[in-house]
């Protein structure tokens, strides 16, 4: 059940304690992919898993602004502090739990959210009246011959599958030409670059020209299956005790 599409009597009638909360970001993804890429993919993974899951799941509206200040040089990129992001996640989970949906899987599409999510989910589960589990889709798939990057082949492939109209095919070549080969500027195991523009002038890491919808469908299917397994375990798992 999707909260944004349901009435409150519909929500009240749901017989489940399981919910998913998609989170992403609004940040640059090169000249060829939309600012909403991370949130779009997080929602697509959540939708696919909820459709495949044999039980009932409440789907919360996505949190679409995340911890993304490293993209501040690129127009349209939005960000909040880690404290604000953690508070938003925690209070949203508390709202869900208030209605009885107190087993919450947070489906994440943005790398900058990973650390804050792990910390706040642990805090929620230890101290609040809810259990929260973070799931980052690109950590759950085995992409074989491609790497994650940023606006590179993995993300672009999934977009080619779920929202091809949002990918500017004419700009993928330019995206490749201006892309960095890896994330960061490294010396002695230290990333000296705090902002993306320092190592990737057009915001891209990796080669998006090798992306295609077939590969994206496989990645989405892999993420979906991993999330379904997680939902099943979270639904049946004994609640942690203090």
mmCIF file of C-alpha atoms in Angstrom:
data_model
loop_
_atom_site.group_PDB
_atom_site.id
_atom_site.type_symbol
_atom_site.label_atom_id
_atom_site.label_comp_id
_atom_site.label_asym_id
_atom_site.label_seq_id
_atom_site.Cartn_x
_atom_site.Cartn_y
_atom_site.Cartn_z
ATOM 1 C CA UNK A 1 0.000 0.000 0.000
ATOM 2 C CA UNK A 2 1.360 3.380 -1.069
ATOM 3 C CA UNK A 3 0.587 6.069 1.468
ATOM 4 C CA UNK A 4 0.592 8.855 -1.127
ATOM 5 C CA UNK A 5 -2.120 7.069 -3.111
ATOM 6 C CA UNK A 6 -4.283 5.913 -0.188
ATOM 7 C CA UNK A 7 -6.933 7.392 2.071
ATOM 8 C CA UNK A 8 -6.529 7.320 5.825
ATOM 9 C CA UNK A 9 -9.238 4.618 6.219
ATOM 10 C CA UNK A 10 -7.273 2.514 3.717
ATOM 11 C CA UNK A 11 -4.138 3.034 5.780
ATOM 12 C CA UNK A 12 -5.922 2.185 9.016
ATOM 13 C CA UNK A 13 -7.188 -1.083 7.542
ATOM 14 C CA UNK A 14 -3.738 -2.375 6.584
ATOM 15 C CA UNK A 15 -2.752 -5.451 8.580
ATOM 16 C CA UNK A 16 1.024 -5.332 8.606
ATOM 17 C CA UNK A 17 3.813 -3.907 10.709
ATOM 18 C CA UNK A 18 6.240 -3.776 7.768
ATOM 19 C CA UNK A 19 7.089 -0.605 5.838
ATOM 20 C CA UNK A 20 9.664 0.588 3.344
ATOM 21 C CA UNK A 21 11.010 4.124 3.159
ATOM 22 C CA UNK A 22 12.884 5.065 -0.036
ATOM 23 C CA UNK A 23 15.621 7.670 0.361
ATOM 24 C CA UNK A 24 17.825 9.242 -2.261
ATOM 25 C CA UNK A 25 19.131 12.661 -3.169
ATOM 26 C CA UNK A 26 18.696 15.545 -5.563
ATOM 27 C CA UNK A 27 22.145 16.067 -7.030
ATOM 28 C CA UNK A 28 23.968 16.260 -10.320
ATOM 29 C CA UNK A 29 24.446 13.072 -12.307
ATOM 30 C CA UNK A 30 26.495 14.446 -15.155
ATOM 31 C CA UNK A 31 25.216 16.071 -18.349
ATOM 32 C CA UNK A 32 23.156 13.021 -19.348
ATOM 33 C CA UNK A 33 21.205 11.877 -16.254
ATOM 34 C CA UNK A 34 18.647 13.657 -14.049
ATOM 35 C CA UNK A 35 19.255 15.253 -10.679
ATOM 36 C CA UNK A 36 16.747 12.846 -9.154
ATOM 37 C CA UNK A 37 18.592 9.689 -10.223
ATOM 38 C CA UNK A 38 19.252 8.343 -6.724
ATOM 39 C CA UNK A 39 15.674 8.784 -5.540
ATOM 40 C CA UNK A 40 14.257 7.436 -8.816
ATOM 41 C CA UNK A 41 16.297 4.257 -8.538
ATOM 42 C CA UNK A 42 15.567 3.812 -4.824
ATOM 43 C CA UNK A 43 11.843 4.032 -5.562
ATOM 44 C CA UNK A 44 12.149 1.634 -8.497
ATOM 45 C CA UNK A 45 13.928 -0.948 -6.352
ATOM 46 C CA UNK A 46 11.372 -0.540 -3.559
ATOM 47 C CA UNK A 47 8.464 -0.817 -6.011
ATOM 48 C CA UNK A 48 9.869 -3.955 -7.628
ATOM 49 C CA UNK A 49 10.449 -5.632 -4.267
ATOM 50 C CA UNK A 50 7.057 -4.720 -2.838
ATOM 51 C CA UNK A 51 5.396 -6.122 -5.962
ATOM 52 C CA UNK A 52 7.325 -9.386 -5.596
ATOM 53 C CA UNK A 53 6.979 -9.697 -1.810
ATOM 54 C CA UNK A 54 4.250 -12.200 -0.868
ATOM 55 C CA UNK A 55 2.898 -10.159 2.052
ATOM 56 C CA UNK A 56 1.585 -6.665 2.586
ATOM 57 C CA UNK A 57 3.971 -3.720 2.869
ATOM 58 C CA UNK A 58 3.337 -0.041 3.502
ATOM 59 C CA UNK A 59 5.347 2.215 1.180
ATOM 60 C CA UNK A 60 6.175 5.657 2.534
ATOM 61 C CA UNK A 61 6.820 8.658 0.275
ATOM 62 C CA UNK A 62 10.508 9.082 -0.541
ATOM 63 C CA UNK A 63 12.975 11.390 1.143
ATOM 64 C CA UNK A 64 14.510 13.055 -1.900
ATOM 65 C CA UNK A 65 17.134 15.396 -0.437
ATOM 66 C CA UNK A 66 20.117 13.778 1.225
ATOM 67 C CA UNK A 67 23.701 14.301 2.344
ATOM 68 C CA UNK A 68 25.080 15.670 -0.925
ATOM 69 C CA UNK A 69 27.086 18.822 -0.294
ATOM 70 C CA UNK A 70 30.000 17.344 -2.243
ATOM 71 C CA UNK A 71 27.976 18.161 -5.385
ATOM 72 C CA UNK A 72 27.364 21.813 -4.441
ATOM 73 C CA UNK A 73 29.267 23.208 -7.448
ATOM 74 C CA UNK A 74 26.686 21.791 -9.863
ATOM 75 C CA UNK A 75 23.450 23.687 -10.438
ATOM 76 C CA UNK A 76 20.318 22.116 -9.022
ATOM 77 C CA UNK A 77 22.085 19.963 -6.450
ATOM 78 C CA UNK A 78 20.426 20.137 -3.038
ATOM 79 C CA UNK A 79 21.675 18.942 0.315
ATOM 80 C CA UNK A 80 21.040 18.845 4.033
ATOM 81 C CA UNK A 81 23.426 18.258 6.907
ATOM 82 C CA UNK A 82 23.912 14.783 8.330
ATOM 83 C CA UNK A 83 22.110 15.885 11.491
ATOM 84 C CA UNK A 84 19.103 17.102 9.516
ATOM 85 C CA UNK A 85 19.032 13.944 7.414
ATOM 86 C CA UNK A 86 19.260 11.677 10.455
ATOM 87 C CA UNK A 87 16.520 13.638 12.208
ATOM 88 C CA UNK A 88 14.247 13.455 9.155
ATOM 89 C CA UNK A 89 14.707 9.701 8.858
ATOM 90 C CA UNK A 90 14.237 9.144 12.590
ATOM 91 C CA UNK A 91 11.073 11.233 12.821
ATOM 92 C CA UNK A 92 9.604 9.695 9.665
ATOM 93 C CA UNK A 93 10.191 6.219 11.090
ATOM 94 C CA UNK A 94 8.586 7.366 14.355
ATOM 95 C CA UNK A 95 5.539 8.523 12.394
ATOM 96 C CA UNK A 96 5.271 5.150 10.689
ATOM 97 C CA UNK A 97 5.673 3.334 14.007
ATOM 98 C CA UNK A 98 2.937 5.461 15.565
ATOM 99 C CA UNK A 99 0.498 3.796 13.174
ATOM 100 C CA UNK A 100 1.833 0.305 13.880
ATOM 101 C CA UNK A 101 4.315 0.043 11.003
ATOM 102 C CA UNK A 102 7.312 -0.360 13.240
ATOM 103 C CA UNK A 103 9.515 -2.636 11.142
ATOM 104 C CA UNK A 104 10.977 -0.259 8.581
ATOM 105 C CA UNK A 105 13.424 -1.042 5.791
ATOM 106 C CA UNK A 106 15.022 2.102 4.399
ATOM 107 C CA UNK A 107 15.813 1.662 0.699
ATOM 108 C CA UNK A 108 18.725 3.930 -0.152
ATOM 109 C CA UNK A 109 20.060 5.094 -3.503
ATOM 110 C CA UNK A 110 22.790 7.582 -2.513
ATOM 111 C CA UNK A 111 26.312 6.873 -1.288
ATOM 112 C CA UNK A 112 26.463 9.972 0.922
ATOM 113 C CA UNK A 113 23.505 8.657 2.938
ATOM 114 C CA UNK A 114 25.131 5.321 3.793
ATOM 115 C CA UNK A 115 27.050 6.357 6.901
ATOM 116 C CA UNK A 116 24.298 8.487 8.456
ATOM 117 C CA UNK A 117 21.734 5.748 7.773
ATOM 118 C CA UNK A 118 23.758 3.046 9.498
ATOM 119 C CA UNK A 119 24.158 5.258 12.556
ATOM 120 C CA UNK A 120 20.554 6.418 12.805
ATOM 121 C CA UNK A 121 19.052 2.989 12.131
ATOM 122 C CA UNK A 122 21.107 1.571 14.987
ATOM 123 C CA UNK A 123 19.950 4.421 17.253
ATOM 124 C CA UNK A 124 16.306 3.928 16.286
ATOM 125 C CA UNK A 125 16.417 0.203 16.914
ATOM 126 C CA UNK A 126 18.216 0.586 20.247
ATOM 127 C CA UNK A 127 16.248 3.495 21.679
ATOM 128 C CA UNK A 128 12.933 4.005 19.843
ATOM 129 C CA UNK A 129 9.739 2.000 19.524
ATOM 130 C CA UNK A 130 10.704 0.727 16.062
ATOM 131 C CA UNK A 131 13.219 -1.367 14.185
ATOM 132 C CA UNK A 132 15.006 0.249 11.245
ATOM 133 C CA UNK A 133 17.219 -1.499 8.709
ATOM 134 C CA UNK A 134 19.200 0.292 5.967
ATOM 135 C CA UNK A 135 19.381 -1.272 2.495
ATOM 136 C CA UNK A 136 21.555 0.359 -0.173
ATOM 137 C CA UNK A 137 20.773 -1.153 -3.550
ATOM 138 C CA UNK A 138 24.234 -0.926 -5.114
ATOM 139 C CA UNK A 139 25.787 -2.682 -2.119
ATOM 140 C CA UNK A 140 23.413 -5.603 -2.620
ATOM 141 C CA UNK A 141 24.094 -6.427 -6.284
ATOM 142 C CA UNK A 142 26.938 -8.216 -8.055
ATOM 143 C CA UNK A 143 27.439 -6.254 -11.281
ATOM 144 C CA UNK A 144 30.099 -8.547 -12.790
ATOM 145 C CA UNK A 145 32.025 -6.412 -15.276
ATOM 146 C CA UNK A 146 31.095 -2.826 -14.296
ATOM 147 C CA UNK A 147 31.741 -0.611 -11.300
ATOM 148 C CA UNK A 148 29.439 1.802 -9.515
ATOM 149 C CA UNK A 149 31.147 5.144 -10.127
ATOM 150 C CA UNK A 150 28.796 8.119 -10.185
ATOM 151 C CA UNK A 151 26.365 8.629 -13.064
ATOM 152 C CA UNK A 152 28.405 5.847 -14.630
ATOM 153 C CA UNK A 153 27.411 2.518 -16.159
ATOM 154 C CA UNK A 154 25.494 1.071 -13.201
ATOM 155 C CA UNK A 155 23.221 3.988 -12.420
ATOM 156 C CA UNK A 156 22.758 4.880 -16.071
ATOM 157 C CA UNK A 157 21.864 1.277 -16.935
ATOM 158 C CA UNK A 158 19.134 1.145 -14.290
ATOM 159 C CA UNK A 159 17.779 4.460 -15.543
ATOM 160 C CA UNK A 160 17.787 3.087 -19.101
ATOM 161 C CA UNK A 161 15.499 0.328 -17.809
ATOM 162 C CA UNK A 162 13.139 2.210 -15.486
ATOM 163 C CA UNK A 163 13.094 5.756 -16.920
ATOM 164 C CA UNK A 164 14.768 5.837 -20.342
ATOM 165 C CA UNK A 165 13.042 9.093 -21.253
ATOM 166 C CA UNK A 166 15.120 10.854 -18.570
ATOM 167 C CA UNK A 167 18.494 9.853 -20.044
ATOM 168 C CA UNK A 168 19.926 12.224 -22.651
ATOM 169 C CA UNK A 169 21.517 9.772 -25.073
ATOM 170 C CA UNK A 170 23.131 12.572 -27.083
ATOM 171 C CA UNK A 171 25.178 13.674 -24.073
ATOM 172 C CA UNK A 172 26.511 10.299 -22.932
ATOM 173 C CA UNK A 173 29.602 10.691 -25.129
ATOM 174 C CA UNK A 174 30.414 14.066 -23.612
ATOM 175 C CA UNK A 175 29.812 12.598 -20.175
ATOM 176 C CA UNK A 176 32.399 9.910 -20.872
ATOM 177 C CA UNK A 177 34.958 12.372 -22.222
ATOM 178 C CA UNK A 178 34.860 14.512 -19.098
ATOM 179 C CA UNK A 179 34.537 11.698 -16.576
ATOM 180 C CA UNK A 180 36.965 10.639 -13.871
ATOM 181 C CA UNK A 181 38.104 7.025 -13.691
ATOM 182 C CA UNK A 182 37.656 6.763 -9.927
ATOM 183 C CA UNK A 183 36.059 8.611 -7.048
ATOM 184 C CA UNK A 184 38.318 11.063 -5.265
ATOM 185 C CA UNK A 185 41.884 12.348 -5.312
ATOM 186 C CA UNK A 186 43.968 9.914 -3.303
ATOM 187 C CA UNK A 187 47.333 10.251 -1.554
ATOM 188 C CA UNK A 188 48.622 7.806 1.067
ATOM 189 C CA UNK A 189 45.172 6.274 1.381
ATOM 190 C CA UNK A 190 43.550 9.677 1.969
ATOM 191 C CA UNK A 191 40.980 11.296 -0.301
ATOM 192 C CA UNK A 192 42.093 14.922 -0.482
ATOM 193 C CA UNK A 193 39.032 16.050 -2.459
ATOM 194 C CA UNK A 194 35.961 17.024 -0.488
ATOM 195 C CA UNK A 195 33.974 18.135 -3.540
ATOM 196 C CA UNK A 196 33.324 16.230 -6.771
ATOM 197 C CA UNK A 197 34.413 19.063 -9.078
ATOM 198 C CA UNK A 198 37.993 18.622 -7.834
ATOM 199 C CA UNK A 199 38.384 15.297 -9.625
ATOM 200 C CA UNK A 200 35.414 15.115 -12.022
ATOM 201 C CA UNK A 201 34.765 18.466 -13.766
ATOM 202 C CA UNK A 202 31.524 17.265 -15.356
ATOM 203 C CA UNK A 203 30.434 15.281 -12.291
ATOM 204 C CA UNK A 204 30.767 11.808 -13.813
ATOM 205 C CA UNK A 205 32.831 8.876 -12.561
ATOM 206 C CA UNK A 206 32.903 5.939 -14.974
ATOM 207 C CA UNK A 207 31.771 5.434 -18.552
ATOM 208 C CA UNK A 208 28.014 5.796 -19.084
ATOM 209 C CA UNK A 209 28.255 4.916 -22.788
ATOM 210 C CA UNK A 210 28.480 1.207 -21.895
ATOM 211 C CA UNK A 211 25.137 1.399 -20.082
ATOM 212 C CA UNK A 212 22.090 -0.300 -21.529
ATOM 213 C CA UNK A 213 18.584 -1.263 -20.452
ATOM 214 C CA UNK A 214 19.271 -5.014 -20.500
ATOM 215 C CA UNK A 215 22.074 -4.614 -17.987
ATOM 216 C CA UNK A 216 19.867 -2.257 -15.969
ATOM 217 C CA UNK A 217 17.077 -4.818 -15.842
ATOM 218 C CA UNK A 218 19.486 -7.427 -14.472
ATOM 219 C CA UNK A 219 20.766 -5.019 -11.830
ATOM 220 C CA UNK A 220 17.230 -4.071 -10.817
ATOM 221 C CA UNK A 221 16.213 -7.726 -10.617
ATOM 222 C CA UNK A 222 19.223 -8.516 -8.429
ATOM 223 C CA UNK A 223 18.477 -5.596 -6.100
ATOM 224 C CA UNK A 224 14.791 -6.566 -6.003
ATOM 225 C CA UNK A 225 15.549 -10.157 -5.027
ATOM 226 C CA UNK A 226 17.956 -9.070 -2.299
ATOM 227 C CA UNK A 227 15.393 -6.652 -0.890
ATOM 228 C CA UNK A 228 12.603 -9.245 -0.943
ATOM 229 C CA UNK A 229 14.804 -11.613 1.063
ATOM 230 C CA UNK A 230 15.547 -8.821 3.530
ATOM 231 C CA UNK A 231 11.857 -7.941 3.892
ATOM 232 C CA UNK A 232 11.040 -11.560 4.615
ATOM 233 C CA UNK A 233 13.708 -11.764 7.305
ATOM 234 C CA UNK A 234 12.781 -8.451 8.898
ATOM 235 C CA UNK A 235 9.110 -9.460 8.996
ATOM 236 C CA UNK A 236 9.857 -12.735 10.794
ATOM 237 C CA UNK A 237 12.841 -11.723 12.919
ATOM 238 C CA UNK A 238 12.482 -11.563 16.698
ATOM 239 C CA UNK A 239 12.527 -7.974 17.872
ATOM 240 C CA UNK A 240 15.764 -6.861 19.553
ATOM 241 C CA UNK A 241 15.641 -6.495 23.304
ATOM 242 C CA UNK A 242 17.417 -3.865 25.385
#
